[in-house]
Short mmCIF file of C-alpha atoms and ligand atoms in Angstrom, two decimals:
data_model
loop_
_atom_site.label_atom_id
_atom_site.label_comp_id
_atom_site.label_asym_id
_atom_site.label_seq_id
_atom_site.Cartn_x
_atom_site.Cartn_y
_atom_site.Cartn_z
CA MET F 1 -12.63 -33.34 4.02
CA TYR F 2 -15.80 -31.21 5.00
CA ASP F 3 -16.78 -31.39 9.04
CA THR F 4 -19.74 -33.54 7.98
CA GLU F 5 -17.75 -35.91 6.09
CA LEU F 6 -15.27 -36.37 9.32
CA LYS F 7 -18.11 -36.64 11.62
CA ASP F 8 -19.76 -39.04 9.21
CA GLU F 9 -16.31 -40.67 8.84
CA PHE F 10 -16.09 -40.66 13.16
CA ALA F 11 -19.83 -42.19 13.60
CA ALA F 12 -18.72 -45.15 11.39
CA MET F 13 -15.88 -45.89 14.03
CA GLY F 14 -18.16 -45.31 17.15
CA LEU F 15 -17.02 -41.88 18.03
CA PRO F 16 -19.37 -39.14 18.99
CA PRO F 17 -19.37 -35.97 16.88
CA PHE F 18 -17.61 -33.53 19.15
CA ARG F 19 -14.36 -35.39 18.37
CA ALA F 20 -14.18 -34.94 14.84
CA ALA F 21 -15.07 -31.11 15.37
CA GLN F 22 -12.01 -31.12 18.08
CA VAL F 23 -9.81 -32.79 14.73
CA TYR F 24 -11.44 -30.70 11.72
CA SER F 25 -10.15 -27.47 14.04
CA TRP F 26 -6.37 -28.99 14.27
CA LEU F 27 -6.52 -29.56 11.17
CA HIS F 28 -7.29 -26.40 9.61
CA LYS F 29 -4.58 -24.59 11.98
CA GLY F 30 -2.14 -26.80 10.27
CA VAL F 31 -1.09 -29.74 12.05
CA VAL F 32 1.14 -32.23 10.53
CA SER F 33 1.02 -34.92 12.76
CA PHE F 34 -2.15 -36.60 15.32
CA ASP F 35 0.57 -36.21 18.18
CA GLU F 36 -0.16 -32.17 18.14
CA MET F 37 -3.86 -32.71 18.61
CA THR F 38 -3.34 -32.42 22.94
CA ASN F 39 -6.96 -32.53 23.71
CA ILE F 40 -7.51 -35.96 22.32
CA SER F 41 -6.51 -39.05 24.07
CA LYS F 42 -3.41 -41.03 23.10
CA GLU F 43 -5.32 -44.19 22.58
CA LEU F 44 -7.94 -42.46 19.84
CA ARG F 45 -4.58 -40.26 18.27
CA GLN F 46 -2.94 -43.89 17.99
CA LYS F 47 -6.39 -45.19 16.17
CA LEU F 48 -6.30 -42.22 14.17
CA MET F 49 -2.40 -42.70 13.04
CA GLU F 50 -3.16 -46.31 11.95
CA ASN F 51 -5.93 -45.47 9.43
CA TYR F 52 -5.30 -42.07 8.43
CA TYR F 53 -2.40 -39.74 7.20
CA ILE F 54 -2.50 -35.79 7.44
CA SER F 55 -1.80 -34.32 3.98
CA SER F 56 0.92 -32.18 4.70
CA ALA F 57 3.90 -30.32 2.19
CA ALA F 58 7.10 -30.93 3.56
CA ILE F 59 9.73 -28.00 2.47
CA GLU F 60 12.32 -29.29 0.18
CA LYS F 61 13.46 -26.19 -0.50
CA LYS F 62 13.14 -22.51 0.04
CA LEU F 63 14.41 -19.18 -1.14
CA ILE F 64 14.29 -15.71 -0.09
CA SER F 65 14.35 -12.46 -1.55
CA ASP F 66 17.09 -10.20 -0.57
CA TYR F 67 15.11 -7.61 -2.42
CA ASP F 68 11.51 -8.06 -1.03
CA GLY F 69 11.41 -10.88 1.21
CA THR F 70 9.23 -13.25 -1.31
CA ARG F 71 9.90 -16.75 -0.20
CA LYS F 72 9.84 -19.33 -2.59
CA TYR F 73 9.56 -22.81 -1.75
CA LEU F 74 9.87 -26.22 -3.19
CA PHE F 75 7.02 -28.71 -1.31
CA SER F 76 6.68 -32.55 -1.25
CA PHE F 77 3.85 -34.73 -0.77
CA ASN F 78 3.46 -37.89 0.65
CA ASP F 79 4.45 -39.95 -2.50
CA GLY F 80 7.42 -37.51 -3.27
CA GLU F 81 5.66 -35.72 -5.62
CA THR F 82 6.96 -32.17 -5.63
CA VAL F 83 5.83 -28.35 -6.04
CA GLU F 84 6.36 -24.94 -6.02
CA SER F 85 4.22 -22.23 -4.38
CA VAL F 86 5.31 -18.46 -3.39
CA LEU F 87 4.78 -16.35 -0.60
CA MET F 88 4.71 -12.50 -1.18
CA LYS F 89 4.29 -9.63 1.13
CA TYR F 90 2.06 -6.52 -0.43
CA HIS F 91 0.84 -3.21 0.98
CA HIS F 92 -2.18 -4.82 1.55
CA GLY F 93 -1.39 -8.21 2.72
CA ILE F 94 0.66 -11.53 2.56
CA SER F 95 -0.35 -13.19 -0.87
CA SER F 96 0.24 -16.50 -1.55
CA CYS F 97 0.28 -18.54 -4.89
CA ILE F 98 0.22 -21.97 -4.66
CA SER F 99 0.25 -25.17 -7.23
CA THR F 100 -2.84 -26.91 -8.38
CA GLN F 101 -1.18 -29.93 -10.27
CA ALA F 102 2.11 -31.43 -10.24
CA GLY F 103 2.96 -30.54 -13.47
CA CYS F 104 0.75 -29.44 -16.32
CA LYS F 105 -0.59 -30.89 -19.54
CA MET F 106 -1.23 -27.69 -21.46
CA GLY F 107 2.25 -27.16 -22.89
CA CYS F 108 2.44 -23.59 -23.64
CA THR F 109 5.81 -22.83 -25.05
CA PHE F 110 6.97 -20.36 -22.93
CA CYS F 111 6.13 -21.83 -19.81
CA ALA F 112 8.51 -23.95 -17.55
CA THR F 113 6.04 -25.81 -15.97
CA GLY F 114 4.26 -26.65 -19.35
CA GLN F 115 7.67 -27.30 -20.49
CA GLY F 116 8.30 -30.49 -17.63
CA GLY F 117 5.00 -32.14 -18.44
CA PHE F 118 2.38 -33.55 -16.31
CA ASN F 119 2.40 -36.20 -13.30
CA ARG F 120 -0.72 -36.08 -11.48
CA ASN F 121 -3.30 -33.52 -10.04
CA LEU F 122 -3.48 -32.01 -6.45
CA THR F 123 -6.10 -33.02 -3.74
CA PRO F 124 -7.93 -30.46 -2.10
CA SER F 125 -6.02 -30.81 1.30
CA GLU F 126 -2.43 -30.91 -0.66
CA MET F 127 -3.65 -27.39 -1.91
CA LEU F 128 -4.57 -26.32 1.65
CA SER F 129 -1.54 -27.85 2.97
CA GLN F 130 0.81 -25.36 1.11
CA LEU F 131 -0.85 -22.49 2.75
CA GLN F 132 -0.64 -24.17 6.20
CA ALA F 133 3.01 -24.78 5.44
CA GLU F 134 4.21 -21.51 4.65
CA GLU F 135 1.77 -19.81 7.33
CA ARG F 136 3.89 -22.38 9.93
CA ASP F 137 7.34 -21.39 8.45
CA SER F 138 7.21 -17.47 7.92
CA GLY F 139 5.00 -17.05 10.84
CA GLU F 140 2.89 -14.70 8.77
CA ARG F 141 -1.19 -14.73 8.12
CA ILE F 142 -2.19 -15.53 4.65
CA SER F 143 -4.75 -13.20 3.49
CA ASN F 144 -5.04 -13.68 -0.37
CA ILE F 145 -4.69 -16.77 -2.77
CA VAL F 146 -3.46 -16.54 -5.99
CA LEU F 147 -4.14 -20.14 -8.09
CA MET F 148 -1.13 -19.10 -10.43
CA GLY F 149 1.12 -21.86 -9.19
CA MET F 150 1.97 -25.17 -11.59
CA GLY F 151 -0.74 -26.60 -12.68
CA GLU F 152 -3.75 -25.64 -14.61
CA PRO F 153 -6.66 -25.22 -12.21
CA LEU F 154 -9.63 -25.78 -14.44
CA ASP F 155 -7.97 -29.19 -15.37
CA ASN F 156 -8.05 -30.61 -11.72
CA TYR F 157 -12.09 -28.54 -11.70
CA ASP F 158 -13.52 -30.60 -8.94
CA ASN F 159 -10.70 -30.50 -6.85
CA VAL F 160 -10.16 -26.82 -7.07
CA VAL F 161 -13.85 -26.41 -6.42
CA ARG F 162 -13.71 -28.27 -3.55
CA PHE F 163 -10.33 -26.63 -1.97
CA LEU F 164 -12.39 -23.33 -2.45
CA LYS F 165 -14.83 -23.89 -0.52
CA LEU F 166 -12.84 -25.45 2.01
CA VAL F 167 -10.58 -22.64 2.22
CA SER F 168 -13.30 -19.86 2.30
CA SER F 169 -15.24 -21.42 4.95
CA ASP F 170 -15.68 -19.99 8.54
CA LYS F 171 -14.71 -23.02 10.06
CA GLY F 172 -11.54 -23.41 7.85
CA MET F 173 -9.03 -20.92 6.79
CA ASN F 174 -11.77 -17.98 6.04
CA ILE F 175 -10.26 -16.33 3.48
CA GLY F 176 -12.90 -14.88 1.47
CA MET F 177 -13.43 -15.58 -2.26
CA ARG F 178 -12.97 -11.53 -3.10
CA HIS F 179 -9.39 -12.19 -1.73
CA ILE F 180 -8.96 -15.50 -4.28
CA SER F 181 -7.70 -15.19 -7.91
CA LEU F 182 -8.20 -18.34 -10.11
CA SER F 183 -5.66 -18.26 -13.44
CA THR F 184 -6.59 -20.28 -16.26
CA CYS F 185 -5.15 -20.76 -19.77
CA GLY F 186 -9.10 -20.97 -21.03
CA ILE F 187 -10.45 -24.55 -21.24
CA VAL F 188 -13.73 -22.97 -22.31
CA PRO F 189 -16.59 -25.26 -20.58
CA ARG F 190 -14.96 -25.10 -17.32
CA ILE F 191 -15.59 -21.57 -17.52
CA TYR F 192 -18.98 -21.82 -18.42
CA GLU F 193 -19.28 -24.16 -15.13
CA LEU F 194 -17.54 -21.54 -12.66
CA ALA F 195 -19.85 -18.83 -14.29
CA GLU F 196 -22.67 -21.08 -12.72
CA LEU F 197 -21.46 -21.20 -9.37
CA ARG F 198 -21.35 -17.28 -9.07
CA LEU F 199 -18.49 -17.23 -6.87
CA GLN F 200 -16.89 -14.21 -6.12
CA LEU F 201 -13.19 -14.84 -6.81
CA THR F 202 -11.25 -13.15 -9.40
CA LEU F 203 -10.94 -14.59 -12.78
CA SER F 204 -7.49 -14.56 -14.40
CA VAL F 205 -7.46 -15.28 -18.23
CA SER F 206 -3.96 -16.19 -19.93
CA LEU F 207 -4.29 -14.41 -22.99
CA HIS F 208 -0.82 -13.70 -24.25
CA ALA F 209 -1.64 -13.33 -27.92
CA PRO F 210 -3.95 -10.83 -29.66
CA ASN F 211 -4.83 -13.50 -32.50
CA ASP F 212 -5.19 -16.99 -33.21
CA GLU F 213 -2.27 -17.26 -35.25
CA ILE F 214 0.17 -16.09 -32.38
CA ARG F 215 -1.86 -17.75 -29.53
CA SER F 216 -2.16 -21.20 -31.29
CA ARG F 217 1.83 -20.96 -31.53
CA THR F 218 2.61 -20.30 -27.68
CA MET F 219 -0.61 -22.15 -26.05
CA PRO F 220 -1.72 -25.62 -27.73
CA ILE F 221 -5.01 -25.11 -25.86
CA ASN F 222 -5.99 -22.36 -28.37
CA ARG F 223 -6.37 -24.87 -31.32
CA ARG F 224 -9.05 -26.44 -29.33
CA TYR F 225 -10.89 -23.38 -28.03
CA GLY F 226 -9.95 -20.36 -30.26
CA ILE F 227 -10.31 -16.82 -28.94
CA ASP F 228 -13.53 -15.75 -29.97
CA GLU F 229 -15.06 -18.74 -28.24
CA LEU F 230 -12.61 -17.85 -25.21
CA LEU F 231 -13.81 -14.26 -25.32
CA LYS F 232 -17.44 -15.51 -25.69
CA ALA F 233 -17.08 -17.41 -22.46
CA CYS F 234 -15.33 -14.76 -20.79
CA ARG F 235 -18.48 -12.27 -21.25
CA TYR F 236 -20.75 -14.97 -19.98
CA TYR F 237 -18.71 -15.60 -17.20
CA ILE F 238 -18.74 -11.23 -16.43
CA ASP F 239 -22.40 -11.18 -17.26
CA LYS F 240 -23.37 -14.08 -14.91
CA THR F 241 -20.91 -12.75 -12.07
CA ASN F 242 -20.84 -9.08 -12.28
CA ARG F 243 -16.94 -9.47 -11.71
CA ARG F 244 -14.31 -7.78 -14.08
CA ILE F 245 -11.98 -10.55 -15.26
CA SER F 246 -8.03 -9.79 -15.72
CA PHE F 247 -6.16 -10.69 -18.71
CA GLU F 248 -2.76 -11.96 -18.15
CA TYR F 249 -0.78 -10.80 -21.45
CA ALA F 250 3.48 -11.67 -21.25
CA MET F 251 5.31 -9.41 -23.48
CA ILE F 252 7.97 -11.38 -25.93
CA ASP F 253 10.14 -9.63 -27.57
CA GLY F 254 9.28 -9.69 -31.33
CA VAL F 255 6.69 -12.26 -30.76
CA ASN F 256 3.02 -10.52 -29.84
CA ASP F 257 4.52 -7.13 -28.48
CA SER F 258 3.85 -4.31 -31.68
CA PRO F 259 2.01 -1.31 -31.54
CA ALA F 260 -0.51 -3.22 -34.29
CA HIS F 261 -0.77 -6.62 -31.71
CA ALA F 262 -2.07 -3.94 -28.76
CA ALA F 263 -4.50 -2.53 -31.33
CA GLU F 264 -6.01 -5.96 -32.31
CA LEU F 265 -5.71 -6.74 -28.94
CA ALA F 266 -7.94 -3.65 -27.75
CA ARG F 267 -10.42 -4.53 -30.72
CA ARG F 268 -11.07 -7.71 -29.04
CA LEU F 269 -11.50 -6.09 -25.89
CA HIS F 270 -13.44 -3.43 -26.65
CA GLY F 271 -16.89 -2.86 -23.96
CA MET F 272 -15.67 -5.87 -21.56
CA LEU F 273 -15.47 -4.92 -17.96
CA CYS F 274 -11.77 -6.28 -17.71
CA HIS F 275 -8.03 -5.50 -17.25
CA VAL F 276 -4.87 -6.20 -18.99
CA ASN F 277 -1.96 -7.09 -16.88
CA LEU F 278 1.04 -7.37 -18.86
CA ILE F 279 3.97 -8.98 -17.65
CA PRO F 280 7.23 -8.97 -18.97
CA VAL F 281 8.43 -12.62 -20.08
CA ASN F 282 10.15 -15.02 -17.86
CA SER F 283 12.96 -15.86 -20.13
CA VAL F 284 13.31 -19.88 -19.07
CA LYS F 285 16.07 -22.06 -19.92
CA GLY F 286 15.39 -24.04 -23.53
CA THR F 287 13.51 -21.51 -25.00
CA SER F 288 14.84 -18.11 -26.99
CA TYR F 289 11.82 -16.03 -25.64
CA ARG F 290 13.35 -12.71 -24.61
CA LYS F 291 11.54 -10.30 -22.54
CA SER F 292 10.16 -7.09 -24.11
CA LYS F 293 12.11 -3.66 -24.28
CA LYS F 294 10.77 -1.28 -21.67
CA GLU F 295 9.89 1.13 -24.92
CA ARG F 296 8.01 -1.32 -26.48
CA MET F 297 5.92 -1.84 -23.37
CA ARG F 298 5.16 1.71 -22.92
CA ASP F 299 3.87 1.74 -26.19
CA PHE F 300 1.96 -0.85 -26.04
CA ILE F 301 0.07 0.37 -22.83
CA SER F 302 -0.61 3.77 -24.42
CA VAL F 303 -2.11 1.88 -27.78
CA LEU F 304 -4.59 0.15 -24.98
CA GLU F 305 -5.03 3.06 -22.85
CA LYS F 306 -6.06 5.60 -25.93
CA ALA F 307 -8.43 2.86 -26.82
CA ARG F 308 -9.88 2.89 -22.89
CA ILE F 309 -8.57 -0.42 -21.95
CA ASN F 310 -7.42 -0.61 -18.63
CA ALA F 311 -3.99 -1.95 -18.23
CA THR F 312 -0.91 -1.99 -16.29
CA VAL F 313 2.29 -3.91 -16.23
CA ARG F 314 2.61 -6.28 -12.97
CA ARG F 315 5.47 -5.37 -10.61
CA THR F 316 7.80 -8.47 -10.44
CA LEU F 317 8.53 -9.48 -6.87
CA GLY F 318 11.14 -11.86 -6.13
CA SER F 319 12.68 -11.47 -9.36
CA ASP F 320 16.44 -12.62 -7.56
CA ILE F 321 14.88 -15.90 -6.70
CA ASN F 322 13.14 -16.54 -10.23
CA ALA F 323 9.99 -16.78 -8.43
CA SER F 324 7.99 -17.25 -11.39
CA CYS F 325 6.89 -21.00 -11.59
CA GLY F 326 8.29 -24.36 -12.83
CA GLN F 327 11.47 -22.81 -12.62
CA LEU F 328 12.97 -24.15 -8.83
CA ARG F 329 11.51 -27.34 -9.34
CA ARG F 330 13.72 -27.91 -12.69
CA GLY F 331 16.52 -26.37 -11.23
CA ALA F 332 16.24 -29.34 -8.08
CA LYS F 333 16.08 -31.85 -11.11
CA ASP F 334 18.92 -30.35 -12.97
CA GLY F 335 20.93 -30.61 -9.53
CA GLN F 336 21.20 -26.54 -9.50
CA ARG F 337 21.63 -25.23 -5.48
CA ARG F 338 20.76 -21.76 -4.42
CA GLU F 339 19.41 -22.23 -0.74
CA GLU F 340 18.58 -20.08 2.08
CA GLU F 341 22.13 -20.82 4.26
N1 SAH K 401 -2.41 -22.46 -15.84
C1 SAH K 401 -2.64 -21.42 -15.39
C2 SAH K 401 -2.08 -20.75 -13.96
C3 SAH K 401 -0.78 -20.82 -13.98
S1 SAH K 401 0.34 -19.99 -14.46
C4 SAH K 401 -2.84 -20.52 -16.29
O1 SAH K 401 -1.78 -20.57 -17.49
O2 SAH K 401 -3.16 -19.41 -16.03
C5 SAH K 401 0.59 -18.91 -14.08
C6 SAH K 401 0.74 -17.39 -15.25
O3 SAH K 401 1.89 -17.47 -15.14
C7 SAH K 401 -0.02 -17.60 -16.31
O4 SAH K 401 -0.58 -16.18 -16.58
C8 SAH K 401 0.87 -17.96 -17.42
O5 SAH K 401 0.39 -18.09 -18.68
C9 SAH K 401 2.15 -17.41 -16.68
N2 SAH K 401 3.86 -17.75 -17.16
C10 SAH K 401 3.56 -18.71 -17.44
N3 SAH K 401 5.32 -18.67 -17.97
C11 SAH K 401 5.58 -17.58 -17.89
C12 SAH K 401 6.66 -16.99 -18.17
N4 SAH K 401 7.80 -17.58 -18.63
N5 SAH K 401 6.51 -15.46 -18.28
C13 SAH K 401 5.60 -14.79 -18.01
N6 SAH K 401 4.54 -15.29 -17.27
C14 SAH K 401 4.48 -17.00 -17.08
FE1 SF4 K 402 0.13 -25.06 -17.74
FE2 SF4 K 402 -0.71 -22.38 -17.31
FE3 SF4 K 402 2.08 -23.22 -17.82
FE4 SF4 K 402 0.54 -23.31 -19.96
S1 SF4 K 402 0.83 -21.39 -18.53
S2 SF4 K 402 1.82 -24.73 -19.51
S3 SF4 K 402 -1.75 -23.77 -18.72
S4 SF4 K 402 0.98 -23.86 -16.07
#
């Protein structure tokens, strides 16, 4: 809720605006119960408790990497729905990768979340509560956010935009748009809509294939919006926002990782203000996909570089705890246990 909305709500109960401001500031400190709001009378706290609830993310499971301290959480919400979130340390600060939906409708064949189906959208406060729970648990201040957890952010567009405005507000967590990335599988009409908002966030586009034939096989959304249409929307987005787009490309052994695929990709991205992020695919139970060999990745990158396409191999954090999303939740369902002592 915005502070103005909270003020209206309080006015309707006959309460003055400064009370709303007090409650708003507690909510953004990440309190999980009205009892923690110590500058508010017991009577009012009781009244609030009877009429509202604070959406909070409860820690169901937590894994901490021995290699790099990456923390992976399984959170549950008030209705028992669960999502994953990952907290990572980089040299430039602490980055949190949060979920925007419980599950996902998009059905990408290489993705554990996609294979698990869709349950529901998350509300803006459920997105915020993942960050707040992580700050509380780790004692760290989050400086960067990536919407790369479970779900397709542009399939929950209104809630995600509201979340972005709340989290970047100086009355909220005050995390600047330049410190936020949003990753999408390519819901074209929403990319146009987002472009109009001219937010300074980083748009990541999960491309994962150099042509429609491979992309439609691995990412069903491509049958609706093909690569040409998607890249046209990306060019429009760059024009409108002056921001560089980051293309995600999961390297799958024998599927999309040949030098010819690299050349095809380079042709398509020619002249775009962009960066290609190559990620060795994480193998997911129930699929036969394997990560590309190291030499294959080296050759792929050198083809891109020769064509003057900016490309890097993404560093994998938390590899010992299977930090890529959708797997912890699945593990919990399968009865697999690997918790922190
Ligand atoms: N739905 C959004 C954001 C969440 S997925 C999207 O698809 O962009 C976050 C990223 O992880 C995406 O780039 C997605 O394609 C990638 N991903 C999913 N499964 C993966 C796997 N098994 N290995 C590597 N990357 C994967
Ligand atoms: Fe959904 Fe993204 Fe997974 Fe595709 S990759 S199924 S869009 S979460």
